[in-house]
Amino acid sequence: MILLNTILLLATFMSPPTSVYDFNFTSIDGKEINLSDFRGKNILIVNTASKCGFTKQYKDLQTLHETYGDDLVIIGFPANNFKGQEPGSNEEIQSFCERNYGVTFLLSEKTDVIGEDISPLFKYLTTADNEDFIGDINWNFEKFLVNKEGKLIHRYRSKVNPLDESITGNL
């Protein structure tokens, strides 16, 4: 009976996530961040890399951050999952982003966005019950737009520029 009650109690705490607010991550400088802290703001989640053909999107993500800063939280998740295009340490990544693109938006520590070690957040983002979201990330700089209630709005592939109206029109 005690075992059954323990299992039922654990099941209550382990219910499947219902929004991105159910997740947290570690920032590039080692701070624990709860996505629930961003309730009431749109969130743009982007898997990033420093040695990719799309790396120049850091500049446009920064512009987006400066333009919509009060209403939009941008979070870059550096990932080395695609042809080793993010080989640096967290410190090297942060320095690169600040030095070359003036990045002041939030960056996470290096994260796996596909594969066996995929982060729970990206597992959720790529398996959510929405046809825009199902399936593995194909490359660096895929973007996930989350509304002010923590629900996924749309997934944008790498080629969609952060300043494209398909994104800004939803902010």
JSON list of C-alpha atoms in Angstrom, two decimals:
[
{"chain": "A", "resi": 1, "resn": "MET", "atom": "CA", "xyz": [0.00, 0.00, 0.00]},
{"chain": "A", "resi": 2, "resn": "ILE", "atom": "CA", "xyz": [2.82, 2.41, 0.86]},
{"chain": "A", "resi": 3, "resn": "LEU", "atom": "CA", "xyz": [4.51, 1.61, -2.45]},
{"chain": "A", "resi": 4, "resn": "LEU", "atom": "CA", "xyz": [1.28, 2.25, -4.39]},
{"chain": "A", "resi": 5, "resn": "ASN", "atom": "CA", "xyz": [0.75, 5.60, -2.62]},
{"chain": "A", "resi": 6, "resn": "THR", "atom": "CA", "xyz": [4.36, 6.57, -3.36]},
{"chain": "A", "resi": 7, "resn": "ILE", "atom": "CA", "xyz": [3.93, 5.71, -7.04]},
{"chain": "A", "resi": 8, "resn": "LEU", "atom": "CA", "xyz": [0.68, 7.71, -7.24]},
{"chain": "A", "resi": 9, "resn": "LEU", "atom": "CA", "xyz": [2.32, 10.68, -5.53]},
{"chain": "A", "resi": 10, "resn": "LEU", "atom": "CA", "xyz": [5.28, 10.57, -7.92]},
{"chain": "A", "resi": 11, "resn": "ALA", "atom": "CA", "xyz": [2.95, 10.34, -10.93]},
{"chain": "A", "resi": 12, "resn": "THR", "atom": "CA", "xyz": [1.24, 13.53, -9.75]},
{"chain": "A", "resi": 13, "resn": "PHE", "atom": "CA", "xyz": [4.55, 15.39, -9.75]},
{"chain": "A", "resi": 14, "resn": "MET", "atom": "CA", "xyz": [5.71, 13.87, -13.04]},
{"chain": "A", "resi": 15, "resn": "SER", "atom": "CA", "xyz": [2.78, 14.91, -15.20]},
{"chain": "A", "resi": 16, "resn": "PRO", "atom": "CA", "xyz": [3.71, 15.78, -18.76]},
{"chain": "A", "resi": 17, "resn": "PRO", "atom": "CA", "xyz": [4.60, 19.40, -19.45]},
{"chain": "A", "resi": 18, "resn": "THR", "atom": "CA", "xyz": [1.78, 21.60, -20.69]},
{"chain": "A", "resi": 19, "resn": "SER", "atom": "CA", "xyz": [3.82, 24.67, -21.68]},
{"chain": "A", "resi": 20, "resn": "VAL", "atom": "CA", "xyz": [7.38, 25.93, -21.84]},
{"chain": "A", "resi": 21, "resn": "TYR", "atom": "CA", "xyz": [6.80, 27.35, -18.35]},
{"chain": "A", "resi": 22, "resn": "ASP", "atom": "CA", "xyz": [7.36, 23.83, -17.06]},
{"chain": "A", "resi": 23, "resn": "PHE", "atom": "CA", "xyz": [11.06, 24.01, -18.02]},
{"chain": "A", "resi": 24, "resn": "ASN", "atom": "CA", "xyz": [14.22, 25.63, -16.77]},
{"chain": "A", "resi": 25, "resn": "PHE", "atom": "CA", "xyz": [17.78, 25.87, -18.07]},
{"chain": "A", "resi": 26, "resn": "THR", "atom": "CA", "xyz": [21.21, 27.09, -17.05]},
{"chain": "A", "resi": 27, "resn": "SER", "atom": "CA", "xyz": [22.36, 30.38, -18.54]},
{"chain": "A", "resi": 28, "resn": "ILE", "atom": "CA", "xyz": [25.73, 30.65, -20.23]},
{"chain": "A", "resi": 29, "resn": "ASP", "atom": "CA", "xyz": [27.08, 32.26, -17.06]},
{"chain": "A", "resi": 30, "resn": "GLY", "atom": "CA", "xyz": [25.79, 29.46, -14.81]},
{"chain": "A", "resi": 31, "resn": "LYS", "atom": "CA", "xyz": [22.52, 30.87, -13.44]},
{"chain": "A", "resi": 32, "resn": "GLU", "atom": "CA", "xyz": [19.42, 28.70, -13.17]},
{"chain": "A", "resi": 33, "resn": "ILE", "atom": "CA", "xyz": [16.58, 30.26, -15.21]},
{"chain": "A", "resi": 34, "resn": "ASN", "atom": "CA", "xyz": [12.93, 29.24, -15.00]},
{"chain": "A", "resi": 35, "resn": "LEU", "atom": "CA", "xyz": [10.97, 29.91, -18.17]},
{"chain": "A", "resi": 36, "resn": "SER", "atom": "CA", "xyz": [7.96, 30.61, -15.95]},
{"chain": "A", "resi": 37, "resn": "ASP", "atom": "CA", "xyz": [9.75, 33.85, -14.99]},
{"chain": "A", "resi": 38, "resn": "PHE", "atom": "CA", "xyz": [8.82, 35.10, -18.47]},
{"chain": "A", "resi": 39, "resn": "ARG", "atom": "CA", "xyz": [5.04, 34.77, -18.12]},
{"chain": "A", "resi": 40, "resn": "GLY", "atom": "CA", "xyz": [3.30, 37.58, -19.97]},
{"chain": "A", "resi": 41, "resn": "LYS", "atom": "CA", "xyz": [6.06, 37.94, -22.58]},
{"chain": "A", "resi": 42, "resn": "ASN", "atom": "CA", "xyz": [6.59, 36.32, -25.95]},
{"chain": "A", "resi": 43, "resn": "ILE", "atom": "CA", "xyz": [9.64, 34.05, -26.06]},
{"chain": "A", "resi": 44, "resn": "LEU", "atom": "CA", "xyz": [11.79, 33.25, -29.09]},
{"chain": "A", "resi": 45, "resn": "ILE", "atom": "CA", "xyz": [13.90, 30.14, -28.53]},
{"chain": "A", "resi": 46, "resn": "VAL", "atom": "CA", "xyz": [16.74, 29.64, -31.02]},
{"chain": "A", "resi": 47, "resn": "ASN", "atom": "CA", "xyz": [19.39, 26.93, -31.30]},
{"chain": "A", "resi": 48, "resn": "THR", "atom": "CA", "xyz": [22.57, 28.77, -32.26]},
{"chain": "A", "resi": 49, "resn": "ALA", "atom": "CA", "xyz": [26.13, 28.12, -33.42]},
{"chain": "A", "resi": 50, "resn": "SER", "atom": "CA", "xyz": [29.18, 30.35, -33.91]},
{"chain": "A", "resi": 51, "resn": "LYS", "atom": "CA", "xyz": [30.64, 28.72, -37.03]},
{"chain": "A", "resi": 52, "resn": "CYS", "atom": "CA", "xyz": [27.56, 28.37, -39.23]},
{"chain": "A", "resi": 53, "resn": "GLY", "atom": "CA", "xyz": [26.40, 30.06, -42.40]},
{"chain": "A", "resi": 54, "resn": "PHE", "atom": "CA", "xyz": [23.47, 31.41, -40.37]},
{"chain": "A", "resi": 55, "resn": "THR", "atom": "CA", "xyz": [25.64, 32.80, -37.55]},
{"chain": "A", "resi": 56, "resn": "LYS", "atom": "CA", "xyz": [25.07, 36.34, -38.87]},
{"chain": "A", "resi": 57, "resn": "GLN", "atom": "CA", "xyz": [21.49, 35.95, -37.57]},
{"chain": "A", "resi": 58, "resn": "TYR", "atom": "CA", "xyz": [22.92, 36.83, -34.14]},
{"chain": "A", "resi": 59, "resn": "LYS", "atom": "CA", "xyz": [22.93, 40.46, -35.36]},
{"chain": "A", "resi": 60, "resn": "ASP", "atom": "CA", "xyz": [19.26, 40.33, -36.32]},
{"chain": "A", "resi": 61, "resn": "LEU", "atom": "CA", "xyz": [18.34, 38.55, -33.09]},
{"chain": "A", "resi": 62, "resn": "GLN", "atom": "CA", "xyz": [20.04, 41.38, -31.22]},
{"chain": "A", "resi": 63, "resn": "THR", "atom": "CA", "xyz": [18.09, 43.95, -33.27]},
{"chain": "A", "resi": 64, "resn": "LEU", "atom": "CA", "xyz": [14.88, 42.08, -32.47]},
{"chain": "A", "resi": 65, "resn": "HIS", "atom": "CA", "xyz": [15.86, 42.08, -28.79]},
{"chain": "A", "resi": 66, "resn": "GLU", "atom": "CA", "xyz": [16.47, 45.83, -28.81]},
{"chain": "A", "resi": 67, "resn": "THR", "atom": "CA", "xyz": [13.25, 46.55, -30.71]},
{"chain": "A", "resi": 68, "resn": "TYR", "atom": "CA", "xyz": [10.88, 44.32, -28.71]},
{"chain": "A", "resi": 69, "resn": "GLY", "atom": "CA", "xyz": [12.86, 43.96, -25.47]},
{"chain": "A", "resi": 70, "resn": "ASP", "atom": "CA", "xyz": [9.98, 44.67, -23.09]},
{"chain": "A", "resi": 71, "resn": "ASP", "atom": "CA", "xyz": [7.60, 42.23, -24.77]},
{"chain": "A", "resi": 72, "resn": "LEU", "atom": "CA", "xyz": [9.95, 39.59, -26.15]},
{"chain": "A", "resi": 73, "resn": "VAL", "atom": "CA", "xyz": [12.53, 37.37, -24.48]},
{"chain": "A", "resi": 74, "resn": "ILE", "atom": "CA", "xyz": [15.08, 35.92, -26.89]},
{"chain": "A", "resi": 75, "resn": "ILE", "atom": "CA", "xyz": [17.03, 32.92, -25.69]},
{"chain": "A", "resi": 76, "resn": "GLY", "atom": "CA", "xyz": [19.90, 31.49, -27.71]},
{"chain": "A", "resi": 77, "resn": "PHE", "atom": "CA", "xyz": [20.78, 27.87, -27.02]},
{"chain": "A", "resi": 78, "resn": "PRO", "atom": "CA", "xyz": [24.28, 27.19, -28.38]},
{"chain": "A", "resi": 79, "resn": "ALA", "atom": "CA", "xyz": [24.46, 23.64, -29.73]},
{"chain": "A", "resi": 80, "resn": "ASN", "atom": "CA", "xyz": [27.29, 21.64, -31.27]},
{"chain": "A", "resi": 81, "resn": "ASN", "atom": "CA", "xyz": [24.97, 19.07, -32.87]},
{"chain": "A", "resi": 82, "resn": "PHE", "atom": "CA", "xyz": [25.49, 19.99, -36.52]},
{"chain": "A", "resi": 83, "resn": "LYS", "atom": "CA", "xyz": [28.92, 19.33, -38.01]},
{"chain": "A", "resi": 84, "resn": "GLY", "atom": "CA", "xyz": [30.76, 20.67, -34.95]},
{"chain": "A", "resi": 85, "resn": "GLN", "atom": "CA", "xyz": [29.76, 24.27, -35.65]},
{"chain": "A", "resi": 86, "resn": "GLU", "atom": "CA", "xyz": [29.74, 25.25, -31.97]},
{"chain": "A", "resi": 87, "resn": "PRO", "atom": "CA", "xyz": [33.02, 23.80, -30.64]},
{"chain": "A", "resi": 88, "resn": "GLY", "atom": "CA", "xyz": [33.81, 26.48, -28.05]},
{"chain": "A", "resi": 89, "resn": "SER", "atom": "CA", "xyz": [33.34, 26.52, -24.30]},
{"chain": "A", "resi": 90, "resn": "ASN", "atom": "CA", "xyz": [30.54, 28.56, -22.73]},
{"chain": "A", "resi": 91, "resn": "GLU", "atom": "CA", "xyz": [33.02, 31.36, -22.02]},
{"chain": "A", "resi": 92, "resn": "GLU", "atom": "CA", "xyz": [34.29, 31.35, -25.62]},
{"chain": "A", "resi": 93, "resn": "ILE", "atom": "CA", "xyz": [30.75, 31.36, -27.03]},
{"chain": "A", "resi": 94, "resn": "GLN", "atom": "CA", "xyz": [29.69, 34.26, -24.82]},
{"chain": "A", "resi": 95, "resn": "SER", "atom": "CA", "xyz": [32.79, 36.27, -25.70]},
{"chain": "A", "resi": 96, "resn": "PHE", "atom": "CA", "xyz": [32.32, 35.57, -29.44]},
{"chain": "A", "resi": 97, "resn": "CYS", "atom": "CA", "xyz": [28.68, 36.67, -29.37]},
{"chain": "A", "resi": 98, "resn": "GLU", "atom": "CA", "xyz": [29.39, 39.87, -27.43]},
{"chain": "A", "resi": 99, "resn": "ARG", "atom": "CA", "xyz": [32.49, 40.81, -29.42]},
{"chain": "A", "resi": 100, "resn": "ASN", "atom": "CA", "xyz": [31.17, 40.11, -32.92]},
{"chain": "A", "resi": 101, "resn": "TYR", "atom": "CA", "xyz": [27.44, 40.80, -32.63]},
{"chain": "A", "resi": 102, "resn": "GLY", "atom": "CA", "xyz": [26.95, 42.85, -29.46]},
{"chain": "A", "resi": 103, "resn": "VAL", "atom": "CA", "xyz": [24.68, 40.16, -28.05]},
{"chain": "A", "resi": 104, "resn": "THR", "atom": "CA", "xyz": [22.96, 41.17, -24.83]},
{"chain": "A", "resi": 105, "resn": "PHE", "atom": "CA", "xyz": [20.00, 38.80, -25.06]},
{"chain": "A", "resi": 106, "resn": "LEU", "atom": "CA", "xyz": [19.91, 35.68, -22.92]},
{"chain": "A", "resi": 107, "resn": "LEU", "atom": "CA", "xyz": [22.12, 32.72, -23.84]},
{"chain": "A", "resi": 108, "resn": "SER", "atom": "CA", "xyz": [22.00, 29.28, -22.29]},
{"chain": "A", "resi": 109, "resn": "GLU", "atom": "CA", "xyz": [24.91, 27.05, -21.58]},
{"chain": "A", "resi": 110, "resn": "LYS", "atom": "CA", "xyz": [25.85, 24.75, -24.45]},
{"chain": "A", "resi": 111, "resn": "THR", "atom": "CA", "xyz": [22.90, 22.41, -25.04]},
{"chain": "A", "resi": 112, "resn": "ASP", "atom": "CA", "xyz": [22.05, 19.33, -27.09]},
{"chain": "A", "resi": 113, "resn": "VAL", "atom": "CA", "xyz": [19.03, 19.96, -29.32]},
{"chain": "A", "resi": 114, "resn": "ILE", "atom": "CA", "xyz": [18.89, 16.55, -31.01]},
{"chain": "A", "resi": 115, "resn": "GLY", "atom": "CA", "xyz": [20.00, 13.03, -30.29]},
{"chain": "A", "resi": 116, "resn": "GLU", "atom": "CA", "xyz": [20.26, 10.86, -27.23]},
{"chain": "A", "resi": 117, "resn": "ASP", "atom": "CA", "xyz": [21.20, 13.74, -24.92]},
{"chain": "A", "resi": 118, "resn": "ILE", "atom": "CA", "xyz": [18.56, 16.19, -26.18]},
{"chain": "A", "resi": 119, "resn": "SER", "atom": "CA", "xyz": [17.54, 18.69, -23.53]},
{"chain": "A", "resi": 120, "resn": "PRO", "atom": "CA", "xyz": [14.04, 18.18, -22.11]},
{"chain": "A", "resi": 121, "resn": "LEU", "atom": "CA", "xyz": [12.99, 21.60, -23.43]},
{"chain": "A", "resi": 122, "resn": "PHE", "atom": "CA", "xyz": [13.97, 20.77, -27.00]},
{"chain": "A", "resi": 123, "resn": "LYS", "atom": "CA", "xyz": [12.42, 17.32, -26.71]},
{"chain": "A", "resi": 124, "resn": "TYR", "atom": "CA", "xyz": [9.17, 19.09, -25.79]},
{"chain": "A", "resi": 125, "resn": "LEU", "atom": "CA", "xyz": [9.52, 21.70, -28.55]},
{"chain": "A", "resi": 126, "resn": "THR", "atom": "CA", "xyz": [10.05, 19.07, -31.25]},
{"chain": "A", "resi": 127, "resn": "THR", "atom": "CA", "xyz": [7.33, 16.67, -30.10]},
{"chain": "A", "resi": 128, "resn": "ALA", "atom": "CA", "xyz": [4.59, 19.10, -29.08]},
{"chain": "A", "resi": 129, "resn": "ASP", "atom": "CA", "xyz": [1.11, 18.33, -30.36]},
{"chain": "A", "resi": 130, "resn": "ASN", "atom": "CA", "xyz": [1.27, 20.85, -33.20]},
{"chain": "A", "resi": 131, "resn": "GLU", "atom": "CA", "xyz": [2.23, 20.02, -36.78]},
{"chain": "A", "resi": 132, "resn": "ASP", "atom": "CA", "xyz": [4.58, 23.04, -36.95]},
{"chain": "A", "resi": 133, "resn": "PHE", "atom": "CA", "xyz": [6.71, 21.53, -34.22]},
{"chain": "A", "resi": 134, "resn": "ILE", "atom": "CA", "xyz": [6.94, 17.79, -34.70]},
{"chain": "A", "resi": 135, "resn": "GLY", "atom": "CA", "xyz": [10.29, 16.41, -35.80]},
{"chain": "A", "resi": 136, "resn": "ASP", "atom": "CA", "xyz": [13.96, 16.85, -35.16]},
{"chain": "A", "resi": 137, "resn": "ILE", "atom": "CA", "xyz": [15.68, 20.16, -35.62]},
{"chain": "A", "resi": 138, "resn": "ASN", "atom": "CA", "xyz": [17.37, 20.10, -39.02]},
{"chain": "A", "resi": 139, "resn": "TRP", "atom": "CA", "xyz": [20.09, 22.71, -38.53]},
{"chain": "A", "resi": 140, "resn": "ASN", "atom": "CA", "xyz": [21.33, 25.65, -36.47]},
{"chain": "A", "resi": 141, "resn": "PHE", "atom": "CA", "xyz": [19.15, 28.73, -35.98]},
{"chain": "A", "resi": 142, "resn": "GLU", "atom": "CA", "xyz": [15.74, 27.08, -35.97]},
{"chain": "A", "resi": 143, "resn": "LYS", "atom": "CA", "xyz": [13.36, 29.30, -34.04]},
{"chain": "A", "resi": 144, "resn": "PHE", "atom": "CA", "xyz": [10.41, 28.52, -31.78]},
{"chain": "A", "resi": 145, "resn": "LEU", "atom": "CA", "xyz": [7.99, 31.34, -30.99]},
{"chain": "A", "resi": 146, "resn": "VAL", "atom": "CA", "xyz": [6.06, 31.03, -27.74]},
{"chain": "A", "resi": 147, "resn": "ASN", "atom": "CA", "xyz": [3.16, 33.34, -26.86]},
{"chain": "A", "resi": 148, "resn": "LYS", "atom": "CA", "xyz": [2.58, 35.25, -23.62]},
{"chain": "A", "resi": 149, "resn": "GLU", "atom": "CA", "xyz": [0.69, 32.28, -22.17]},
{"chain": "A", "resi": 150, "resn": "GLY", "atom": "CA", "xyz": [3.60, 29.87, -22.74]},
{"chain": "A", "resi": 151, "resn": "LYS", "atom": "CA", "xyz": [2.06, 28.08, -25.74]},
{"chain": "A", "resi": 152, "resn": "LEU", "atom": "CA", "xyz": [3.97, 27.36, -28.93]},
{"chain": "A", "resi": 153, "resn": "ILE", "atom": "CA", "xyz": [2.89, 29.60, -31.80]},
{"chain": "A", "resi": 154, "resn": "HIS", "atom": "CA", "xyz": [5.13, 28.57, -34.66]},
{"chain": "A", "resi": 155, "resn": "ARG", "atom": "CA", "xyz": [8.40, 26.95, -35.59]},
{"chain": "A", "resi": 156, "resn": "TYR", "atom": "CA", "xyz": [10.63, 28.67, -38.13]},
{"chain": "A", "resi": 157, "resn": "ARG", "atom": "CA", "xyz": [13.42, 26.93, -40.01]},
{"chain": "A", "resi": 158, "resn": "SER", "atom": "CA", "xyz": [16.96, 28.27, -40.21]},
{"chain": "A", "resi": 159, "resn": "LYS", "atom": "CA", "xyz": [16.47, 30.25, -43.41]},
{"chain": "A", "resi": 160, "resn": "VAL", "atom": "CA", "xyz": [13.77, 32.46, -41.85]},
{"chain": "A", "resi": 161, "resn": "ASN", "atom": "CA", "xyz": [15.46, 35.65, -40.73]},
{"chain": "A", "resi": 162, "resn": "PRO", "atom": "CA", "xyz": [14.61, 36.77, -37.19]},
{"chain": "A", "resi": 163, "resn": "LEU", "atom": "CA", "xyz": [13.36, 40.11, -38.57]},
{"chain": "A", "resi": 164, "resn": "ASP", "atom": "CA", "xyz": [11.04, 38.46, -41.10]},
{"chain": "A", "resi": 165, "resn": "GLU", "atom": "CA", "xyz": [7.42, 39.63, -40.84]},
{"chain": "A", "resi": 166, "resn": "SER", "atom": "CA", "xyz": [6.32, 36.04, -40.26]},
{"chain": "A", "resi": 167, "resn": "ILE", "atom": "CA", "xyz": [7.98, 36.43, -36.85]},
{"chain": "A", "resi": 168, "resn": "THR", "atom": "CA", "xyz": [7.55, 40.13, -36.11]},
{"chain": "A", "resi": 169, "resn": "GLY", "atom": "CA", "xyz": [3.92, 40.02, -37.19]},
{"chain": "A", "resi": 170, "resn": "ASN", "atom": "CA", "xyz": [3.24, 37.59, -34.32]},
{"chain": "A", "resi": 171, "resn": "LEU", "atom": "CA", "xyz": [4.77, 39.79, -31.62]}
]
